[in-house]
XYZ file of C-alpha atoms in Angstrom:
659
model
C 32.133 145.203 51.059
C 35.007 147.640 51.303
C 32.910 150.813 51.583
C 33.103 150.911 55.368
C 36.520 152.544 55.239
C 36.571 153.945 51.720
C 34.166 156.707 52.705
C 36.952 158.472 54.588
C 39.923 156.897 52.816
C 43.208 158.724 53.033
C 45.005 159.712 49.854
C 47.100 156.728 48.851
C 50.823 157.339 48.692
C 53.371 155.248 46.854
C 56.304 156.821 48.646
C 55.911 156.187 52.362
C 58.010 156.957 55.420
C 60.660 154.388 56.193
C 59.628 152.625 59.381
C 61.240 149.822 61.268
C 59.226 146.620 61.373
C 60.356 143.395 63.035
C 62.468 141.211 60.815
C 61.168 137.629 60.399
C 64.339 136.114 61.811
C 62.573 135.712 65.157
C 59.168 134.239 65.878
C 58.703 136.676 68.779
C 57.566 133.872 71.041
C 55.146 132.479 68.443
C 55.715 129.456 66.193
C 56.843 130.121 62.623
C 53.841 128.884 60.652
C 53.654 126.707 57.516
C 54.183 129.023 54.539
C 54.552 126.382 51.839
C 51.357 127.444 49.988
C 50.696 131.122 50.759
C 49.175 132.247 47.455
C 45.390 132.504 47.564
C 42.599 134.543 45.959
C 38.917 135.186 46.527
C 37.125 134.104 43.364
C 33.870 132.647 44.771
C 33.205 130.834 41.524
C 29.881 129.414 42.628
C 28.512 132.881 43.438
C 30.138 135.081 40.808
C 30.781 132.935 37.734
C 28.088 131.297 35.639
C 28.412 127.558 35.147
C 29.404 127.760 31.484
C 32.312 130.079 32.345
C 33.716 128.150 35.304
C 36.223 126.176 33.148
C 37.669 129.444 31.831
C 37.922 130.877 35.351
C 39.727 127.782 36.614
C 42.116 127.895 33.651
C 42.965 131.503 34.506
C 43.531 130.617 38.161
C 45.920 127.875 37.117
C 47.724 130.277 34.814
C 48.132 132.693 37.715
C 49.553 129.977 39.961
C 46.744 130.234 42.529
C 47.243 127.720 45.340
C 44.120 128.491 47.411
C 40.685 129.864 46.586
C 37.954 130.922 48.985
C 34.617 129.483 47.876
C 31.683 131.165 49.588
C 28.665 128.880 49.924
C 25.558 130.961 50.630
C 23.174 129.208 52.982
C 20.192 131.134 51.612
C 20.968 129.880 48.087
C 21.443 126.188 48.803
C 18.434 125.856 51.161
C 15.303 127.874 50.557
C 13.072 126.773 53.456
C 13.513 125.298 56.952
C 14.016 121.571 56.793
C 13.891 121.798 53.014
C 16.161 120.080 50.497
C 19.622 121.396 49.629
C 20.323 122.517 46.095
C 24.021 122.188 45.235
C 23.887 122.214 41.431
C 22.738 125.758 40.733
C 19.642 127.610 39.691
C 17.959 128.127 36.340
C 20.373 130.985 35.503
C 23.387 128.713 35.913
C 24.552 130.401 39.127
C 25.380 128.869 42.527
C 26.476 125.549 41.044
C 28.768 124.607 43.896
C 29.155 121.001 42.760
C 30.592 122.161 39.458
C 32.712 124.989 40.871
C 34.270 122.953 43.660
C 34.872 119.862 41.518
C 36.543 121.897 38.770
C 38.940 123.504 41.225
C 39.719 120.257 43.003
C 40.563 118.560 39.682
C 42.852 121.480 38.852
C 44.796 120.969 42.082
C 43.588 124.216 43.670
C 43.039 124.014 47.431
C 39.665 125.324 48.575
C 38.711 127.225 51.701
C 34.979 126.767 52.152
C 33.273 129.884 53.537
C 29.871 129.249 55.144
C 27.555 132.290 55.361
C 25.029 133.849 56.466
C 21.624 133.520 58.189
C 18.877 131.539 56.386
C 16.641 132.606 53.523
C 13.463 132.296 55.582
C 14.650 134.882 58.095
C 16.073 137.471 55.695
C 14.748 140.906 56.633
C 12.994 139.635 59.786
C 15.717 140.316 62.374
C 15.433 137.008 64.242
C 17.624 136.078 67.194
C 20.170 133.288 66.622
C 18.067 131.060 68.907
C 15.523 130.858 66.105
C 17.923 129.427 63.532
C 21.002 128.092 65.347
C 19.834 124.468 65.016
C 19.274 124.964 61.292
C 22.760 126.541 61.084
C 24.245 123.384 62.534
C 22.395 121.262 59.991
C 23.580 123.503 57.126
C 27.204 123.230 58.275
C 26.879 119.460 58.738
C 25.350 118.875 55.300
C 27.886 121.080 53.500
C 30.946 119.639 55.225
C 29.688 116.089 54.791
C 29.160 116.609 51.062
C 32.430 118.353 50.160
C 34.539 117.001 52.988
C 33.921 113.420 54.041
C 32.041 112.247 50.919
C 34.014 113.971 48.142
C 37.276 114.821 49.915
C 37.407 118.230 48.222
C 37.490 120.649 51.170
C 39.126 120.314 54.578
C 39.264 123.938 55.766
C 36.026 125.750 56.623
C 35.623 129.418 57.484
C 32.554 130.090 59.603
C 30.916 133.440 58.785
C 32.504 136.543 57.303
C 33.285 139.930 58.887
C 30.985 139.581 61.931
C 32.588 142.730 63.382
C 30.948 144.904 60.689
C 27.339 146.050 60.752
C 26.184 144.567 57.428
C 27.466 141.048 58.049
C 27.256 141.057 61.843
C 24.544 143.074 63.584
C 22.333 143.385 60.486
C 22.696 139.663 59.699
C 21.485 138.365 63.031
C 24.645 138.409 65.179
C 23.717 141.070 67.698
C 26.538 140.416 70.144
C 29.998 138.879 70.111
C 28.493 136.053 72.155
C 26.201 135.286 69.220
C 29.249 134.832 66.991
C 30.938 132.577 69.547
C 27.830 130.440 69.541
C 27.986 130.258 65.735
C 31.566 128.997 66.054
C 30.702 126.481 68.766
C 27.743 124.936 66.945
C 29.493 125.133 63.570
C 32.626 123.393 64.787
C 30.653 120.583 66.420
C 28.620 120.059 63.245
C 31.675 120.172 60.987
C 33.613 117.629 63.036
C 30.582 115.360 63.212
C 30.391 115.480 59.432
C 34.150 115.122 58.854
C 36.577 114.531 61.751
C 39.415 115.921 59.585
C 37.745 119.323 59.239
C 39.729 122.414 60.241
C 37.845 125.512 61.364
C 38.810 129.056 60.404
C 37.301 131.883 62.439
C 35.167 134.125 60.225
C 37.475 136.828 58.815
C 37.455 140.096 60.776
C 37.979 143.292 58.844
C 39.939 146.422 59.686
C 38.040 149.626 60.348
C 40.137 152.756 59.987
C 37.853 155.758 60.021
C 34.545 154.429 61.348
C 34.391 154.794 65.162
C 33.908 151.486 67.003
C 30.348 150.859 68.238
C 27.925 148.023 68.875
C 27.643 147.772 65.086
C 31.293 148.272 64.143
C 33.995 146.651 66.222
C 37.706 147.175 65.863
C 38.837 143.631 65.128
C 41.366 143.697 67.982
C 38.544 144.356 70.440
C 36.354 141.768 68.762
C 39.057 139.089 68.923
C 39.761 139.903 72.550
C 36.078 139.535 73.389
C 35.884 136.225 71.478
C 38.817 135.016 73.563
C 37.216 136.127 76.807
C 34.031 134.250 75.902
C 35.931 131.016 75.234
C 35.581 131.156 71.466
C 39.266 130.459 70.900
C 38.813 126.741 71.500
C 36.273 126.483 68.672
C 38.697 127.403 65.870
C 42.013 126.175 64.492
C 42.925 129.303 62.513
C 42.374 133.038 62.974
C 41.329 135.022 59.863
C 41.570 138.776 59.345
C 41.113 141.239 56.482
C 43.831 143.875 57.028
C 42.773 146.376 54.368
C 44.813 149.576 54.534
C 44.217 153.084 53.194
C 47.869 153.400 52.122
C 50.826 151.439 50.771
C 51.787 148.119 52.417
C 54.740 149.837 54.125
C 52.667 152.843 55.168
C 52.008 154.352 58.568
C 48.290 155.120 58.394
C 46.287 156.891 61.099
C 43.845 154.604 62.868
C 41.534 156.997 64.729
C 43.711 157.562 67.817
C 47.069 156.231 66.632
C 49.063 155.429 63.517
C 49.874 151.849 62.612
C 52.134 150.176 60.116
C 51.229 146.687 58.946
C 53.989 145.277 61.118
C 52.721 147.108 64.195
C 49.195 145.894 63.439
C 50.440 142.314 63.315
C 52.358 142.813 66.564
C 49.091 143.776 68.256
C 47.503 140.650 66.819
C 50.427 138.579 68.096
C 49.719 139.915 71.576
C 46.192 138.527 71.393
C 47.564 135.193 70.153
C 49.888 135.018 73.139
C 46.987 135.737 75.482
C 44.521 133.157 74.194
C 46.734 130.659 72.383
C 49.020 130.676 69.353
C 47.141 129.805 66.189
C 48.010 130.318 62.505
C 46.714 133.507 60.917
C 45.198 133.593 57.435
C 44.531 136.855 55.639
C 41.371 135.690 53.893
C 40.889 139.070 52.200
C 43.369 141.815 51.313
C 43.575 144.130 48.359
C 43.535 147.600 46.814
C 41.039 148.974 44.307
C 42.230 150.336 40.963
C 39.250 152.671 40.633
C 40.042 155.976 38.949
C 38.337 157.888 41.734
C 40.249 159.361 44.678
C 39.663 156.141 46.593
C 41.941 154.010 44.444
C 45.380 153.561 42.925
C 46.389 153.172 39.307
C 46.647 149.658 37.906
C 50.452 149.469 37.993
C 50.492 150.604 41.617
C 47.868 147.986 42.442
C 50.233 145.395 40.966
C 53.192 146.705 42.987
C 51.170 146.783 46.215
C 50.002 143.214 45.621
C 53.505 141.750 45.524
C 54.771 143.863 48.391
C 51.752 142.954 50.544
C 52.322 139.234 50.019
C 56.021 139.547 50.825
C 55.391 141.510 54.027
C 52.769 138.975 55.116
C 54.927 135.950 54.368
C 57.730 137.537 56.394
C 55.550 137.726 59.515
C 55.872 134.612 61.711
C 52.209 133.925 62.459
C 50.782 134.413 58.928
C 50.354 131.350 56.727
C 48.234 132.402 53.731
C 47.059 135.498 51.899
C 43.884 135.620 49.781
C 43.829 138.561 47.357
C 40.419 140.216 47.105
C 39.386 139.594 44.481
C 40.109 137.554 41.363
C 37.804 139.381 38.952
C 36.335 142.872 38.997
C 32.792 142.950 40.340
C 29.669 144.415 38.769
C 26.250 145.516 39.979
C 24.537 142.463 41.553
C 21.291 143.231 39.717
C 22.973 143.637 36.302
C 22.378 140.832 33.762
C 25.325 138.452 33.743
C 25.982 139.007 30.043
C 25.740 142.798 30.441
C 28.098 143.659 33.319
C 28.017 147.239 34.572
C 31.364 148.974 34.239
C 31.899 152.065 36.358
C 35.362 153.641 36.578
C 34.479 155.531 39.765
C 33.004 152.664 41.803
C 35.749 151.312 44.063
C 33.949 148.006 44.615
C 34.240 147.167 40.919
C 38.041 147.349 40.688
C 39.673 145.105 43.270
C 40.076 142.268 40.774
C 43.076 140.827 38.962
C 40.902 140.533 35.847
C 38.797 143.204 34.190
C 35.080 142.537 33.982
C 34.031 141.283 30.576
C 31.588 138.962 28.906
C 32.293 136.334 27.845
C 35.151 135.361 30.146
C 37.646 134.606 27.376
C 41.265 133.836 28.450
C 42.416 135.000 25.002
C 40.793 138.402 25.323
C 43.510 141.031 24.914
C 42.231 143.413 27.609
C 41.284 140.825 30.251
C 44.416 140.707 32.418
C 45.202 143.682 34.599
C 48.823 144.386 35.580
C 47.992 142.899 38.993
C 47.190 139.548 37.360
C 50.543 139.548 35.577
C 52.297 140.536 38.816
C 50.537 137.703 40.693
C 51.502 135.184 37.992
C 55.122 136.317 38.069
C 55.216 136.183 41.875
C 53.975 132.589 41.992
C 56.307 131.557 39.161
C 59.329 133.085 40.871
C 58.560 132.178 44.506
C 56.275 129.130 44.363
C 57.921 126.239 46.211
C 60.583 128.493 47.783
C 60.956 129.549 51.412
C 61.895 132.902 52.881
C 65.438 132.625 54.230
C 66.273 136.162 55.246
C 65.106 139.758 55.181
C 68.311 141.550 54.240
C 66.950 145.093 54.238
C 63.683 146.282 55.754
C 63.203 149.928 54.966
C 66.833 150.967 55.452
C 67.269 153.941 53.108
C 63.922 153.011 51.573
C 65.130 149.563 50.446
C 63.319 146.259 51.037
C 65.203 143.075 50.207
C 63.890 139.538 50.811
C 65.814 136.351 50.043
C 64.113 133.072 49.079
C 65.508 129.656 48.249
C 64.496 126.035 47.739
C 64.447 123.282 45.134
C 67.908 124.289 43.922
C 66.878 127.903 43.242
C 67.880 131.202 44.879
C 65.741 134.301 44.328
C 65.967 137.777 45.845
C 63.084 140.257 45.674
C 64.047 143.927 45.993
C 62.056 147.157 45.865
C 62.523 150.715 46.993
C 60.167 153.355 48.357
C 62.798 156.083 48.730
C 63.912 158.544 46.076
C 67.577 157.533 45.862
C 68.711 154.638 43.678
C 71.418 152.821 45.615
C 73.986 150.368 44.293
C 73.435 147.084 46.109
C 76.462 144.811 46.115
C 75.736 141.095 46.396
C 78.286 138.463 47.305
C 76.271 135.756 45.562
C 79.043 133.265 44.889
C 77.333 132.854 41.549
C 78.288 132.878 37.898
C 75.419 135.118 36.858
C 71.999 136.438 37.861
C 68.831 136.786 35.816
C 67.124 140.088 36.656
C 63.401 140.300 35.935
C 60.876 143.061 36.521
C 57.655 142.782 38.538
C 55.781 141.488 35.459
C 58.340 138.818 34.583
C 60.026 140.714 31.754
C 63.752 139.948 31.569
C 65.694 143.155 32.145
C 69.201 141.799 31.847
C 71.581 139.002 32.737
C 74.316 140.054 35.150
C 77.684 138.308 34.950
C 79.403 138.384 38.324
C 82.978 139.394 39.027
C 84.563 136.846 41.367
C 81.104 135.901 42.636
C 80.083 139.515 43.301
C 77.624 141.653 41.361
C 75.835 144.985 41.756
C 72.081 145.619 41.564
C 70.251 148.893 40.985
C 66.477 148.923 41.772
C 65.578 151.657 39.306
C 61.761 151.677 39.225
C 60.155 153.294 42.285
C 57.931 150.853 44.166
C 58.274 148.094 41.566
C 59.552 144.742 42.862
C 62.610 143.333 41.106
C 63.342 139.582 40.991
C 66.951 138.404 40.928
C 67.532 134.691 40.341
C 71.077 133.447 40.852
C 72.376 130.709 38.535
C 69.094 129.408 37.132
C 69.175 125.614 37.451
C 68.976 123.763 34.102
C 65.535 122.479 33.142
C 66.661 119.951 30.542
C 69.417 117.306 30.339
C 71.145 118.930 27.356
C 73.408 121.494 29.065
C 75.924 123.728 27.271
C 79.078 124.099 29.349
C 79.887 127.468 27.768
C 76.904 129.138 29.504
C 75.639 126.500 31.937
C 72.160 126.545 30.419
C 70.054 123.825 28.837
C 67.865 123.433 25.796
C 64.894 121.145 25.321
C 61.471 120.570 23.833
C 60.247 122.617 20.893
C 63.058 125.139 21.354
C 65.715 122.451 21.005
C 64.054 121.058 17.883
C 63.878 124.530 16.345
C 67.472 125.364 17.319
C 68.818 122.160 15.769
C 66.782 122.363 12.551
C 67.103 126.070 11.810
C 70.790 126.809 12.167
C 72.030 125.702 15.565
C 75.066 127.325 17.131
C 76.106 129.342 14.084
C 72.706 130.947 13.711
C 71.500 131.337 17.310
C 74.483 130.831 19.592
C 74.409 129.346 23.084
C 71.421 129.737 25.410
C 71.868 132.580 27.902
C 68.894 131.629 30.096
C 66.517 128.785 30.733
C 62.927 129.015 29.529
C 61.025 131.800 31.299
C 57.480 133.170 31.195
C 57.123 136.753 30.000
C 53.967 138.802 29.401
C 52.904 139.169 25.801
C 53.058 142.899 24.950
C 49.658 144.544 25.003
C 47.743 141.561 26.420
C 49.717 140.232 29.385
C 49.100 136.668 28.212
C 51.912 134.289 29.210
C 54.545 133.613 26.604
C 57.363 131.085 27.094
C 60.646 132.518 25.833
C 64.344 131.695 25.963
C 67.298 133.993 25.382
C 70.258 133.084 23.174
C 73.411 134.887 22.152
C 71.925 135.853 18.785
C 68.165 135.563 19.282
C 65.208 135.218 21.620
C 62.888 132.275 21.001
C 59.146 132.691 21.621
C 56.774 129.747 21.875
C 53.220 129.838 20.479
C 51.289 126.758 21.669
C 48.246 127.893 19.690
C 50.335 127.282 16.534
C 51.635 123.903 17.628
C 52.542 121.706 14.660
C 52.940 124.606 12.251
C 56.077 126.326 10.992
C 55.326 129.217 13.354
C 55.205 127.270 16.628
C 58.547 128.876 17.552
C 59.238 132.437 16.444
C 62.067 134.909 16.885
C 61.742 138.247 18.668
C 62.465 141.509 16.824
C 65.926 141.960 18.310
C 67.225 143.726 15.203
C 64.557 146.402 15.481
C 65.217 146.717 19.222
C 68.964 147.094 18.627
C 68.386 150.032 16.305
C 66.044 151.671 18.814
C 68.704 151.373 21.521
C 71.075 153.227 19.219
C 68.491 155.972 18.804
C 67.792 155.031 15.185
C 64.336 154.869 13.657
C 64.683 152.814 10.499
C 61.609 154.542 9.071
C 63.554 157.801 8.934
C 66.446 156.300 6.988
C 66.699 157.027 3.232
C 64.868 154.616 0.956
C 66.297 153.131 -2.211
C 64.650 154.713 -5.231
C 66.553 152.795 -7.969
C 67.232 149.272 -6.665
C 70.234 147.381 -7.987
C 69.047 144.622 -10.389
C 71.308 142.157 -8.565
C 69.516 142.869 -5.296
C 66.091 142.171 -3.895
C 64.098 145.280 -3.021
C 61.504 145.358 -0.241
C 58.781 148.003 -0.682
C 57.607 147.520 2.920
C 60.797 149.157 4.236
C 62.297 150.723 1.102
C 65.542 148.765 1.587
C 67.398 146.404 -0.707
C 69.217 143.187 0.047
C 72.297 142.473 -2.014
C 74.932 139.721 -2.189
C 76.505 138.359 -0.083
C 73.883 139.360 2.485
C 71.086 138.091 0.249
C 72.424 134.523 0.215
C 73.060 134.546 3.965
C 69.559 135.884 4.595
C 68.013 133.182 2.408
C 70.022 130.417 4.073
C 68.988 131.701 7.500
C 65.279 131.355 6.782
C 64.626 134.577 4.933
C 61.511 136.513 5.777
C 60.200 134.007 8.322
C 63.283 133.960 10.544
C 65.319 137.073 9.821
C 62.492 139.343 8.723
C 62.514 142.407 6.510
C 65.698 144.450 6.068
C 65.522 147.615 8.171
C 68.742 149.186 6.894
C 70.960 148.871 3.882
C 74.398 147.332 4.363
C 76.908 149.738 5.895
C 80.417 149.698 7.335
C 81.062 149.235 11.038
C 84.231 149.233 13.101
C 85.208 146.134 15.033
C 86.573 146.203 18.579
C 89.962 145.248 17.115
C 89.902 148.305 14.862
C 89.115 146.592 11.563
C 86.040 147.313 9.494
C 83.285 145.055 8.268
C 79.827 145.470 6.778
C 76.570 144.880 8.592
C 72.888 144.949 7.764
C 70.014 145.009 10.248
C 66.834 142.986 9.879
C 63.748 142.760 12.044
C 65.058 139.718 13.895
C 68.771 139.643 13.168
C 71.950 141.462 12.209
C 74.026 139.873 9.466
C 77.747 140.693 9.336
C 80.203 140.312 6.449
C 83.802 139.783 7.599
C 86.038 139.817 4.483
C 89.063 138.917 6.607
C 87.444 135.481 7.034
C 86.846 134.995 3.307
C 86.689 131.372 2.306
C 85.795 130.183 5.823
C 82.430 129.482 7.482
C 82.935 132.697 9.477
C 82.840 135.112 6.557
C 79.088 135.676 7.064
C 78.045 135.786 10.695
C 74.986 136.669 12.723
C 75.440 139.431 15.274
C 75.329 138.646 18.996
C 72.196 140.717 19.506
C 70.980 138.713 22.483
C 74.287 138.963 24.298
C 74.673 142.665 23.476
C 71.195 143.617 24.624
C 70.833 141.523 27.748
C 74.264 140.598 29.138
C 75.971 142.959 31.592
C 79.592 142.371 32.537
C 80.464 145.495 34.528
C 78.170 144.744 37.515
C 75.997 147.654 36.415
C 72.451 147.317 34.985
């Protein structure tokens, strides 16, 4: 599908020239469209996922926070002969079960864009004129919309045809002229409204062509849209759809045969057509980058970065309502057996997905989620339900800075494409900000100074999320930090040591990627620990676990506990651990046992040693996998003689307005 421009694709660049695009503070004479649910994907479950795997696919879409999915309903699959019956429940291989695919998504609360394509089965390969099948086309549209629209109330929006401006899906599929496509729209709209008066019609998505010269087989989509408008096709649709694939980064200035165009300039040209023929919402019903290892693609992290940046640029443009990432799952050879997918690193078509191709489709598979999936999930978690309020920076010194808010939350998204790392001062009027990377990982918690803090976007091209004063999620709020505690975390906190053991919460619950798999893991940060929730272990003693903050603290000090001397002759009064070669002696032994021992504190990684306090006094400390225990002899006889170190606060809090 994407090969029409990949043949002459330019070398993709992460660092692109800084160009001025219009800020979304003005609608430029066009109405600011509804952007409340912009996050879509192309999954085409009925065509690409076997019936037995549809529940897993829907579960993964829900995990990712998908709001819209484009479901392509092939005419030649649901009706095999003229006037013949319609088959909606799949074939003998379990494919093309549209009833199952559409119902599963509707139950999951995922909005569906129904895509109706192409010419009928009985004319495949025969090059008929539309006159020979246009009546049958109307019947196909009517029957499909009646079934999933009026009767089942599962689909309201219908896209008629796909990429008619390209040879394969236009000229070679029976639409020989633009007038033929306009006729498809006219008959399709009439049939759809007859079947369901609530139906909304989306013009078949038109794709960019960058290197292929326009011809009667390949139209530049600007020319195609203009011709549709001239022929009166505008009145047959409610929404305009395009596929603005680019051979460079979302901010790039790519050469388009006779001129260079940034995405913003491309959309300005589209806006001109909208002003000429009538303002309508624009949906990007396909957009993506391939992570193939050939010269045509980008690496998987860059694909993830481009994904977020593309969505943010699109949302910031006045006329764009929705973006559908192409596609949800890597493709395979169409003729390959379903349970034996073909995997080719050098085939660009196989690597647009958010998920790697595998069989079976197992959500627990460790290598299933690509970085782009994790980036998509983080984007929807951070921005779902929020509205763009302001574009603060748009390429100035290579910095892009978008501000979102809504539902009591304030989130900034920042990324840089330039080489310098600036200090960005924010007058947030906030107490603190939670800074998270593109994949949702918490980087640090910034404490403001008089409502002002400083941000440093370190990673080139990687979006950074900054949430100001996370609103509490639970009624039980701790005034000391302004954060709440609830559910399984609250139960664990209260039963396993409370304030003395874990300290106050520093954040609310957040979703982070599980290392190595990208699976979602609910965590919460505390002064002395980080809680991790394992729903698969619900009801067991390991439902809530502690992160290895002790090990991390040593690494930050440049210490590898494996290189430290081991005890060869353990003290009889101590407990020796052969796994680490360290011993645990009183009074640390008793404190370790009272704190949950091996399950909660973990193995000792060091022996006890002396440390110097900020006040100048000395005390002894010992590091464990998940904790640091401190012995303060000055507090002898009080509950504060044995304390747990503030590892969470030390590792994640920043007080100097520097990351």
